[in-house]
């Protein structure tokens, strides 16, 4: 597994060279992360709190950790002090817990709202009604220790490129719409996190600013599931 060569190939294939690359290192050993770090990567994506906690002390201090998976409210406190960006904020309850933990340690925590764009019920994220309900609530306006930096979404797992494109396009439309609304000082629509190993080029064509790429860099993972 030549991680450096894989990284170069991935970057060369970017439709938008300015798009930020998050190297998704979940399940991979620390040597793999170090190889990517040596090749210039600073942004790493993980989907389990325990795994980030184990790897974080083993990596250089300027490593930026991205929580990309479903995050349980009771685990926010463990990553609150250092997490660079939480991509998977999929409920108001979770957002409030992040705000609470941020307050405790006096840190404003950057997050993305995960929007449900796939056909599959199994995927996480806000639907349109839940999002509007949260945005218009009094409680939302009073958050102080979160910074909403944008949106994240996962397309349906399918070979159908048109469907993937349609889902990404829908997310971009929502992103632009929210950007043009004067929501709140702590909402700044800057980042649109969409695209993985199988669909990052389509995502970039549709306006992604951040792609989360795992297997195309580190090889296939040794477990079934997400
Ligand atoms: C695992 C994962 C990725 C990376 O998937 P690859 O197909 O290996 O690139 C991206 N985003 C999320 C949310 C993930 O869980």
PDB file of N, CA, C and O in Angstrom, residues 21-84:
ATOM      1  N   UNK A  21      -9.045  18.205   1.286  1.00  0.00           N
ATOM      2  CA  UNK A  21      -9.044  16.749   1.410  1.00  0.00           C
ATOM      3  C   UNK A  21      -8.953  16.320   2.868  1.00  0.00           C
ATOM      4  O   UNK A  21      -8.011  16.692   3.578  1.00  0.00           O
ATOM      5  N   UNK A  22      -9.934  15.554   3.324  1.00  0.00           N
ATOM      6  CA  UNK A  22      -9.879  14.949   4.646  1.00  0.00           C
ATOM      7  C   UNK A  22      -9.531  13.475   4.437  1.00  0.00           C
ATOM      8  O   UNK A  22     -10.278  12.755   3.759  1.00  0.00           O
ATOM      9  N   UNK A  23      -8.417  13.037   4.990  1.00  0.00           N
ATOM     10  CA  UNK A  23      -8.019  11.639   4.851  1.00  0.00           C
ATOM     11  C   UNK A  23      -8.724  10.815   5.922  1.00  0.00           C
ATOM     12  O   UNK A  23      -8.491  10.989   7.111  1.00  0.00           O
ATOM     13  N   UNK A  24      -9.600   9.941   5.473  1.00  0.00           N
ATOM     14  CA  UNK A  24     -10.411   9.160   6.424  1.00  0.00           C
ATOM     15  C   UNK A  24      -9.646   7.907   6.851  1.00  0.00           C
ATOM     16  O   UNK A  24      -9.496   6.956   6.091  1.00  0.00           O
ATOM     17  N   UNK A  25      -9.169   7.941   8.080  1.00  0.00           N
ATOM     18  CA  UNK A  25      -8.223   6.928   8.562  1.00  0.00           C
ATOM     19  C   UNK A  25      -8.847   5.927   9.532  1.00  0.00           C
ATOM     20  O   UNK A  25      -8.140   5.184  10.189  1.00  0.00           O
ATOM     21  N   UNK A  26     -10.175   5.934   9.626  1.00  0.00           N
ATOM     22  CA  UNK A  26     -10.850   5.001  10.549  1.00  0.00           C
ATOM     23  C   UNK A  26     -10.412   3.559  10.291  1.00  0.00           C
ATOM     24  O   UNK A  26     -10.244   3.179   9.130  1.00  0.00           O
ATOM     25  N   UNK A  27     -10.237   2.823  11.349  1.00  0.00           N
ATOM     26  CA  UNK A  27      -9.783   1.416  11.383  1.00  0.00           C
ATOM     27  C   UNK A  27      -8.303   1.226  10.989  1.00  0.00           C
ATOM     28  O   UNK A  27      -7.779   0.130  11.097  1.00  0.00           O
ATOM     29  N   UNK A  28      -7.653   2.277  10.530  1.00  0.00           N
ATOM     30  CA  UNK A  28      -6.277   2.116  10.044  1.00  0.00           C
ATOM     31  C   UNK A  28      -5.264   2.359  11.168  1.00  0.00           C
ATOM     32  O   UNK A  28      -5.475   3.193  12.041  1.00  0.00           O
ATOM     33  N   UNK A  29      -4.145   1.618  11.120  1.00  0.00           N
ATOM     34  CA  UNK A  29      -3.130   1.764  12.180  1.00  0.00           C
ATOM     35  C   UNK A  29      -2.395   3.095  12.089  1.00  0.00           C
ATOM     36  O   UNK A  29      -2.342   3.717  11.025  1.00  0.00           O
ATOM     37  N   UNK A  30      -1.821   3.502  13.189  1.00  0.00           N
ATOM     38  CA  UNK A  30      -1.169   4.802  13.305  1.00  0.00           C
ATOM     39  C   UNK A  30      -0.041   4.980  12.269  1.00  0.00           C
ATOM     40  O   UNK A  30       0.180   6.085  11.778  1.00  0.00           O
ATOM     41  N   UNK A  31       0.622   3.896  11.881  1.00  0.00           N
ATOM     42  CA  UNK A  31       1.705   4.009  10.879  1.00  0.00           C
ATOM     43  C   UNK A  31       1.143   4.558   9.558  1.00  0.00           C
ATOM     44  O   UNK A  31       1.825   5.289   8.845  1.00  0.00           O
ATOM     45  N   UNK A  32      -0.071   4.150   9.236  1.00  0.00           N
ATOM     46  CA  UNK A  32      -0.707   4.643   8.006  1.00  0.00           C
ATOM     47  C   UNK A  32      -0.975   6.136   8.089  1.00  0.00           C
ATOM     48  O   UNK A  32      -0.797   6.869   7.120  1.00  0.00           O
ATOM     49  N   UNK A  33      -1.384   6.596   9.263  1.00  0.00           N
ATOM     50  CA  UNK A  33      -1.652   8.023   9.449  1.00  0.00           C
ATOM     51  C   UNK A  33      -0.340   8.808   9.359  1.00  0.00           C
ATOM     52  O   UNK A  33      -0.288   9.876   8.746  1.00  0.00           O
ATOM     53  N   UNK A  34       0.699   8.251   9.950  1.00  0.00           N
ATOM     54  CA  UNK A  34       2.005   8.925   9.907  1.00  0.00           C
ATOM     55  C   UNK A  34       2.517   9.031   8.477  1.00  0.00           C
ATOM     56  O   UNK A  34       3.099  10.044   8.092  1.00  0.00           O
ATOM     57  N   UNK A  35       2.286   7.987   7.698  1.00  0.00           N
ATOM     58  CA  UNK A  35       2.725   8.024   6.291  1.00  0.00           C
ATOM     59  C   UNK A  35       1.993   9.148   5.550  1.00  0.00           C
ATOM     60  O   UNK A  35       2.601   9.887   4.771  1.00  0.00           O
ATOM     61  N   UNK A  36       0.706   9.283   5.820  1.00  0.00           N
ATOM     62  CA  UNK A  36      -0.067  10.350   5.173  1.00  0.00           C
ATOM     63  C   UNK A  36       0.395  11.716   5.674  1.00  0.00           C
ATOM     64  O   UNK A  36       0.511  12.676   4.903  1.00  0.00           O
ATOM     65  N   UNK A  37       0.676  11.793   6.955  1.00  0.00           N
ATOM     66  CA  UNK A  37       1.174  13.055   7.541  1.00  0.00           C
ATOM     67  C   UNK A  37       2.482  13.463   6.874  1.00  0.00           C
ATOM     68  O   UNK A  37       2.667  14.621   6.474  1.00  0.00           O
ATOM     69  N   UNK A  38       3.378  12.510   6.730  1.00  0.00           N
ATOM     70  CA  UNK A  38       4.672  12.771   6.091  1.00  0.00           C
ATOM     71  C   UNK A  38       4.481  13.239   4.645  1.00  0.00           C
ATOM     72  O   UNK A  38       5.226  14.074   4.150  1.00  0.00           O
ATOM     73  N   UNK A  39       3.434  12.723   4.013  1.00  0.00           N
ATOM     74  CA  UNK A  39       3.135  13.135   2.634  1.00  0.00           C
ATOM     75  C   UNK A  39       2.395  14.477   2.586  1.00  0.00           C
ATOM     76  O   UNK A  39       1.995  14.920   1.520  1.00  0.00           O
ATOM     77  N   UNK A  40       2.199  15.088   3.747  1.00  0.00           N
ATOM     78  CA  UNK A  40       1.643  16.449   3.755  1.00  0.00           C
ATOM     79  C   UNK A  40       0.232  16.599   4.304  1.00  0.00           C
ATOM     80  O   UNK A  40      -0.274  17.706   4.437  1.00  0.00           O
ATOM     81  N   UNK A  41      -0.416  15.492   4.621  1.00  0.00           N
ATOM     82  CA  UNK A  41      -1.806  15.558   5.119  1.00  0.00           C
ATOM     83  C   UNK A  41      -1.832  16.011   6.578  1.00  0.00           C
ATOM     84  O   UNK A  41      -1.051  15.536   7.401  1.00  0.00           O
ATOM     85  N   UNK A  42      -2.728  16.954   6.867  1.00  0.00           N
ATOM     86  CA  UNK A  42      -2.920  17.389   8.265  1.00  0.00           C
ATOM     87  C   UNK A  42      -4.328  17.095   8.762  1.00  0.00           C
ATOM     88  O   UNK A  42      -4.571  17.098   9.956  1.00  0.00           O
ATOM     89  N   UNK A  43      -5.250  16.882   7.836  1.00  0.00           N
ATOM     90  CA  UNK A  43      -6.649  16.674   8.216  1.00  0.00           C
ATOM     91  C   UNK A  43      -7.018  15.193   8.137  1.00  0.00           C
ATOM     92  O   UNK A  43      -6.946  14.586   7.067  1.00  0.00           O
ATOM     93  N   UNK A  44      -7.437  14.637   9.280  1.00  0.00           N
ATOM     94  CA  UNK A  44      -7.788  13.225   9.349  1.00  0.00           C
ATOM     95  C   UNK A  44      -9.224  13.060   9.837  1.00  0.00           C
ATOM     96  O   UNK A  44      -9.655  13.759  10.757  1.00  0.00           O
ATOM     97  N   UNK A  45      -9.942  12.141   9.202  1.00  0.00           N
ATOM     98  CA  UNK A  45     -11.329  11.878   9.577  1.00  0.00           C
ATOM     99  C   UNK A  45     -11.464  10.538  10.266  1.00  0.00           C
ATOM    100  O   UNK A  45     -10.927   9.526   9.807  1.00  0.00           O
ATOM    101  N   UNK A  46     -12.184  10.530  11.372  1.00  0.00           N
ATOM    102  CA  UNK A  46     -12.446   9.301  12.120  1.00  0.00           C
ATOM    103  C   UNK A  46     -13.926   9.275  12.457  1.00  0.00           C
ATOM    104  O   UNK A  46     -14.571  10.319  12.551  1.00  0.00           O
ATOM    105  N   UNK A  47     -14.467   8.068  12.682  1.00  0.00           N
ATOM    106  CA  UNK A  47     -15.898   8.019  12.998  1.00  0.00           C
ATOM    107  C   UNK A  47     -16.211   7.409  14.366  1.00  0.00           C
ATOM    108  O   UNK A  47     -17.365   7.157  14.675  1.00  0.00           O
ATOM    109  N   UNK A  48     -15.159   7.161  15.154  1.00  0.00           N
ATOM    110  CA  UNK A  48     -15.398   6.649  16.506  1.00  0.00           C
ATOM    111  C   UNK A  48     -14.596   7.461  17.521  1.00  0.00           C
ATOM    112  O   UNK A  48     -13.390   7.654  17.361  1.00  0.00           O
ATOM    113  N   UNK A  49     -15.298   7.895  18.563  1.00  0.00           N
ATOM    114  CA  UNK A  49     -14.653   8.725  19.581  1.00  0.00           C
ATOM    115  C   UNK A  49     -13.464   8.000  20.207  1.00  0.00           C
ATOM    116  O   UNK A  49     -12.380   8.564  20.356  1.00  0.00           O
ATOM    117  N   UNK A  50     -13.672   6.740  20.537  1.00  0.00           N
ATOM    118  CA  UNK A  50     -12.592   5.966  21.167  1.00  0.00           C
ATOM    119  C   UNK A  50     -11.341   5.913  20.295  1.00  0.00           C
ATOM    120  O   UNK A  50     -10.219   5.979  20.786  1.00  0.00           O
ATOM    121  N   UNK A  51     -11.566   5.789  19.007  1.00  0.00           N
ATOM    122  CA  UNK A  51     -10.432   5.677  18.090  1.00  0.00           C
ATOM    123  C   UNK A  51      -9.703   7.021  17.950  1.00  0.00           C
ATOM    124  O   UNK A  51      -8.468   7.055  17.918  1.00  0.00           O
ATOM    125  N   UNK A  52     -10.435   8.106  17.902  1.00  0.00           N
ATOM    126  CA  UNK A  52      -9.775   9.428  17.854  1.00  0.00           C
ATOM    127  C   UNK A  52      -8.964   9.629  19.123  1.00  0.00           C
ATOM    128  O   UNK A  52      -7.816  10.063  19.071  1.00  0.00           O
ATOM    129  N   UNK A  53      -9.573   9.278  20.241  1.00  0.00           N
ATOM    130  CA  UNK A  53      -8.880   9.459  21.528  1.00  0.00           C
ATOM    131  C   UNK A  53      -7.580   8.659  21.588  1.00  0.00           C
ATOM    132  O   UNK A  53      -6.594   9.105  22.148  1.00  0.00           O
ATOM    133  N   UNK A  54      -7.601   7.465  21.024  1.00  0.00           N
ATOM    134  CA  UNK A  54      -6.403   6.627  21.043  1.00  0.00           C
ATOM    135  C   UNK A  54      -5.327   7.169  20.106  1.00  0.00           C
ATOM    136  O   UNK A  54      -4.139   7.137  20.421  1.00  0.00           O
ATOM    137  N   UNK A  55      -5.745   7.701  18.968  1.00  0.00           N
ATOM    138  CA  UNK A  55      -4.771   8.120  17.959  1.00  0.00           C
ATOM    139  C   UNK A  55      -4.232   9.531  18.201  1.00  0.00           C
ATOM    140  O   UNK A  55      -3.083   9.820  17.853  1.00  0.00           O
ATOM    141  N   UNK A  56      -5.065  10.367  18.775  1.00  0.00           N
ATOM    142  CA  UNK A  56      -4.703  11.785  18.916  1.00  0.00           C
ATOM    143  C   UNK A  56      -3.354  12.012  19.610  1.00  0.00           C
ATOM    144  O   UNK A  56      -2.531  12.774  19.106  1.00  0.00           O
ATOM    145  N   UNK A  57      -3.079  11.350  20.729  1.00  0.00           N
ATOM    146  CA  UNK A  57      -1.780  11.582  21.392  1.00  0.00           C
ATOM    147  C   UNK A  57      -0.593  11.032  20.609  1.00  0.00           C
ATOM    148  O   UNK A  57       0.549  11.402  20.870  1.00  0.00           O
ATOM    149  N   UNK A  58      -0.875  10.158  19.653  1.00  0.00           N
ATOM    150  CA  UNK A  58       0.191   9.497  18.884  1.00  0.00           C
ATOM    151  C   UNK A  58       0.604  10.303  17.652  1.00  0.00           C
ATOM    152  O   UNK A  58       1.543   9.918  16.953  1.00  0.00           O
ATOM    153  N   UNK A  59      -0.120  11.359  17.381  1.00  0.00           N
ATOM    154  CA  UNK A  59       0.163  12.135  16.170  1.00  0.00           C
ATOM    155  C   UNK A  59       0.674  13.527  16.525  1.00  0.00           C
ATOM    156  O   UNK A  59       0.412  14.035  17.613  1.00  0.00           O
ATOM    157  N   UNK A  60       1.415  14.173  15.612  1.00  0.00           N
ATOM    158  CA  UNK A  60       1.928  15.522  15.893  1.00  0.00           C
ATOM    159  C   UNK A  60       0.803  16.500  16.267  1.00  0.00           C
ATOM    160  O   UNK A  60      -0.339  16.320  15.849  1.00  0.00           O
ATOM    161  N   UNK A  61       1.170  17.506  17.041  1.00  0.00           N
ATOM    162  CA  UNK A  61       0.177  18.421  17.616  1.00  0.00           C
ATOM    163  C   UNK A  61      -0.591  19.217  16.564  1.00  0.00           C
ATOM    164  O   UNK A  61      -1.702  19.661  16.828  1.00  0.00           O
ATOM    165  N   UNK A  62      -0.041  19.391  15.379  1.00  0.00           N
ATOM    166  CA  UNK A  62      -0.761  20.179  14.374  1.00  0.00           C
ATOM    167  C   UNK A  62      -1.700  19.329  13.506  1.00  0.00           C
ATOM    168  O   UNK A  62      -2.243  19.809  12.514  1.00  0.00           O
ATOM    169  N   UNK A  63      -1.890  18.087  13.902  1.00  0.00           N
ATOM    170  CA  UNK A  63      -2.866  17.244  13.211  1.00  0.00           C
ATOM    171  C   UNK A  63      -4.268  17.768  13.512  1.00  0.00           C
ATOM    172  O   UNK A  63      -4.576  18.105  14.644  1.00  0.00           O
ATOM    173  N   UNK A  64      -5.104  17.854  12.481  1.00  0.00           N
ATOM    174  CA  UNK A  64      -6.488  18.329  12.677  1.00  0.00           C
ATOM    175  C   UNK A  64      -7.444  17.138  12.596  1.00  0.00           C
ATOM    176  O   UNK A  64      -7.469  16.424  11.591  1.00  0.00           O
ATOM    177  N   UNK A  65      -8.206  16.966  13.657  1.00  0.00           N
ATOM    178  CA  UNK A  65      -9.101  15.804  13.750  1.00  0.00           C
ATOM    179  C   UNK A  65     -10.527  16.173  13.384  1.00  0.00           C
ATOM    180  O   UNK A  65     -11.093  17.121  13.928  1.00  0.00           O
ATOM    181  N   UNK A  66     -11.092  15.394  12.476  1.00  0.00           N
ATOM    182  CA  UNK A  66     -12.471  15.607  12.030  1.00  0.00           C
ATOM    183  C   UNK A  66     -13.316  14.416  12.469  1.00  0.00           C
ATOM    184  O   UNK A  66     -12.989  13.275  12.147  1.00  0.00           O
ATOM    185  N   UNK A  67     -14.379  14.695  13.190  1.00  0.00           N
ATOM    186  CA  UNK A  67     -15.306  13.624  13.560  1.00  0.00           C
ATOM    187  C   UNK A  67     -16.347  13.535  12.460  1.00  0.00           C
ATOM    188  O   UNK A  67     -17.144  14.457  12.266  1.00  0.00           O
ATOM    189  N   UNK A  68     -16.324  12.438  11.695  1.00  0.00           N
ATOM    190  CA  UNK A  68     -17.206  12.367  10.527  1.00  0.00           C
ATOM    191  C   UNK A  68     -18.376  11.412  10.720  1.00  0.00           C
ATOM    192  O   UNK A  68     -19.261  11.338   9.886  1.00  0.00           O
ATOM    193  N   UNK A  69     -18.370  10.653  11.809  1.00  0.00           N
ATOM    194  CA  UNK A  69     -19.423   9.650  11.984  1.00  0.00           C
ATOM    195  C   UNK A  69     -20.542  10.144  12.875  1.00  0.00           C
ATOM    196  O   UNK A  69     -20.565  11.300  13.310  1.00  0.00           O
ATOM    197  N   UNK A  70     -21.450   9.236  13.151  1.00  0.00           N
ATOM    198  CA  UNK A  70     -22.548   9.546  14.065  1.00  0.00           C
ATOM    199  C   UNK A  70     -21.969   9.684  15.475  1.00  0.00           C
ATOM    200  O   UNK A  70     -21.262   8.810  15.951  1.00  0.00           O
ATOM    201  N   UNK A  71     -22.264  10.809  16.110  1.00  0.00           N
ATOM    202  CA  UNK A  71     -21.677  11.098  17.426  1.00  0.00           C
ATOM    203  C   UNK A  71     -22.769  11.007  18.492  1.00  0.00           C
ATOM    204  O   UNK A  71     -23.804  11.660  18.388  1.00  0.00           O
ATOM    205  N   UNK A  72     -22.511  10.208  19.508  1.00  0.00           N
ATOM    206  CA  UNK A  72     -23.468  10.109  20.617  1.00  0.00           C
ATOM    207  C   UNK A  72     -23.247  11.260  21.581  1.00  0.00           C
ATOM    208  O   UNK A  72     -22.103  11.611  21.893  1.00  0.00           O
ATOM    209  N   UNK A  73     -24.339  11.819  22.068  1.00  0.00           N
ATOM    210  CA  UNK A  73     -24.254  12.990  22.943  1.00  0.00           C
ATOM    211  C   UNK A  73     -23.349  12.761  24.156  1.00  0.00           C
ATOM    212  O   UNK A  73     -22.584  13.643  24.533  1.00  0.00           O
ATOM    213  N   UNK A  74     -23.428  11.570  24.724  1.00  0.00           N
ATOM    214  CA  UNK A  74     -22.632  11.332  25.944  1.00  0.00           C
ATOM    215  C   UNK A  74     -21.133  11.228  25.693  1.00  0.00           C
ATOM    216  O   UNK A  74     -20.342  11.132  26.622  1.00  0.00           O
ATOM    217  N   UNK A  75     -20.736  11.266  24.428  1.00  0.00           N
ATOM    218  CA  UNK A  75     -19.294  11.156  24.126  1.00  0.00           C
ATOM    219  C   UNK A  75     -18.668  12.471  23.682  1.00  0.00           C
ATOM    220  O   UNK A  75     -17.458  12.555  23.472  1.00  0.00           O
ATOM    221  N   UNK A  76     -19.488  13.499  23.544  1.00  0.00           N
ATOM    222  CA  UNK A  76     -18.986  14.790  23.056  1.00  0.00           C
ATOM    223  C   UNK A  76     -17.860  15.304  23.937  1.00  0.00           C
ATOM    224  O   UNK A  76     -16.849  15.832  23.457  1.00  0.00           O
ATOM    225  N   UNK A  77     -18.016  15.144  25.240  1.00  0.00           N
ATOM    226  CA  UNK A  77     -17.053  15.725  26.178  1.00  0.00           C
ATOM    227  C   UNK A  77     -15.613  15.256  25.960  1.00  0.00           C
ATOM    228  O   UNK A  77     -14.676  15.988  26.229  1.00  0.00           O
ATOM    229  N   UNK A  78     -15.454  14.040  25.437  1.00  0.00           N
ATOM    230  CA  UNK A  78     -14.100  13.505  25.267  1.00  0.00           C
ATOM    231  C   UNK A  78     -13.320  14.199  24.155  1.00  0.00           C
ATOM    232  O   UNK A  78     -12.097  14.283  24.197  1.00  0.00           O
ATOM    233  N   UNK A  79     -14.024  14.654  23.136  1.00  0.00           N
ATOM    234  CA  UNK A  79     -13.319  15.252  22.002  1.00  0.00           C
ATOM    235  C   UNK A  79     -13.439  16.785  21.956  1.00  0.00           C
ATOM    236  O   UNK A  79     -12.753  17.443  21.176  1.00  0.00           O
ATOM    237  N   UNK A  80     -14.314  17.315  22.829  1.00  0.00           N
ATOM    238  CA  UNK A  80     -14.583  18.765  22.817  1.00  0.00           C
ATOM    239  C   UNK A  80     -13.326  19.644  22.885  1.00  0.00           C
ATOM    240  O   UNK A  80     -13.265  20.672  22.215  1.00  0.00           O
ATOM    241  N   UNK A  81     -12.301  19.269  23.645  1.00  0.00           N
ATOM    242  CA  UNK A  81     -11.153  20.169  23.781  1.00  0.00           C
ATOM    243  C   UNK A  81     -10.326  20.343  22.507  1.00  0.00           C
ATOM    244  O   UNK A  81      -9.668  21.359  22.346  1.00  0.00           O
ATOM    245  N   UNK A  82     -10.334  19.359  21.619  1.00  0.00           N
ATOM    246  CA  UNK A  82      -9.387  19.457  20.499  1.00  0.00           C
ATOM    247  C   UNK A  82      -9.992  19.205  19.119  1.00  0.00           C
ATOM    248  O   UNK A  82      -9.322  19.422  18.105  1.00  0.00           O
ATOM    249  N   UNK A  83     -11.237  18.756  19.045  1.00  0.00           N
ATOM    250  CA  UNK A  83     -11.764  18.379  17.724  1.00  0.00           C
ATOM    251  C   UNK A  83     -11.771  19.601  16.793  1.00  0.00           C
ATOM    252  O   UNK A  83     -12.173  20.698  17.185  1.00  0.00           O
ATOM    253  N   UNK A  84     -11.308  19.418  15.568  1.00  0.00           N
ATOM    254  CA  UNK A  84     -11.205  20.546  14.635  1.00  0.00           C
ATOM    255  C   UNK A  84     -12.562  20.867  14.008  1.00  0.00           C
ATOM    256  O   UNK A  84     -12.908  22.038  13.832  1.00  0.00           O
TER     257      UNK A  84
END
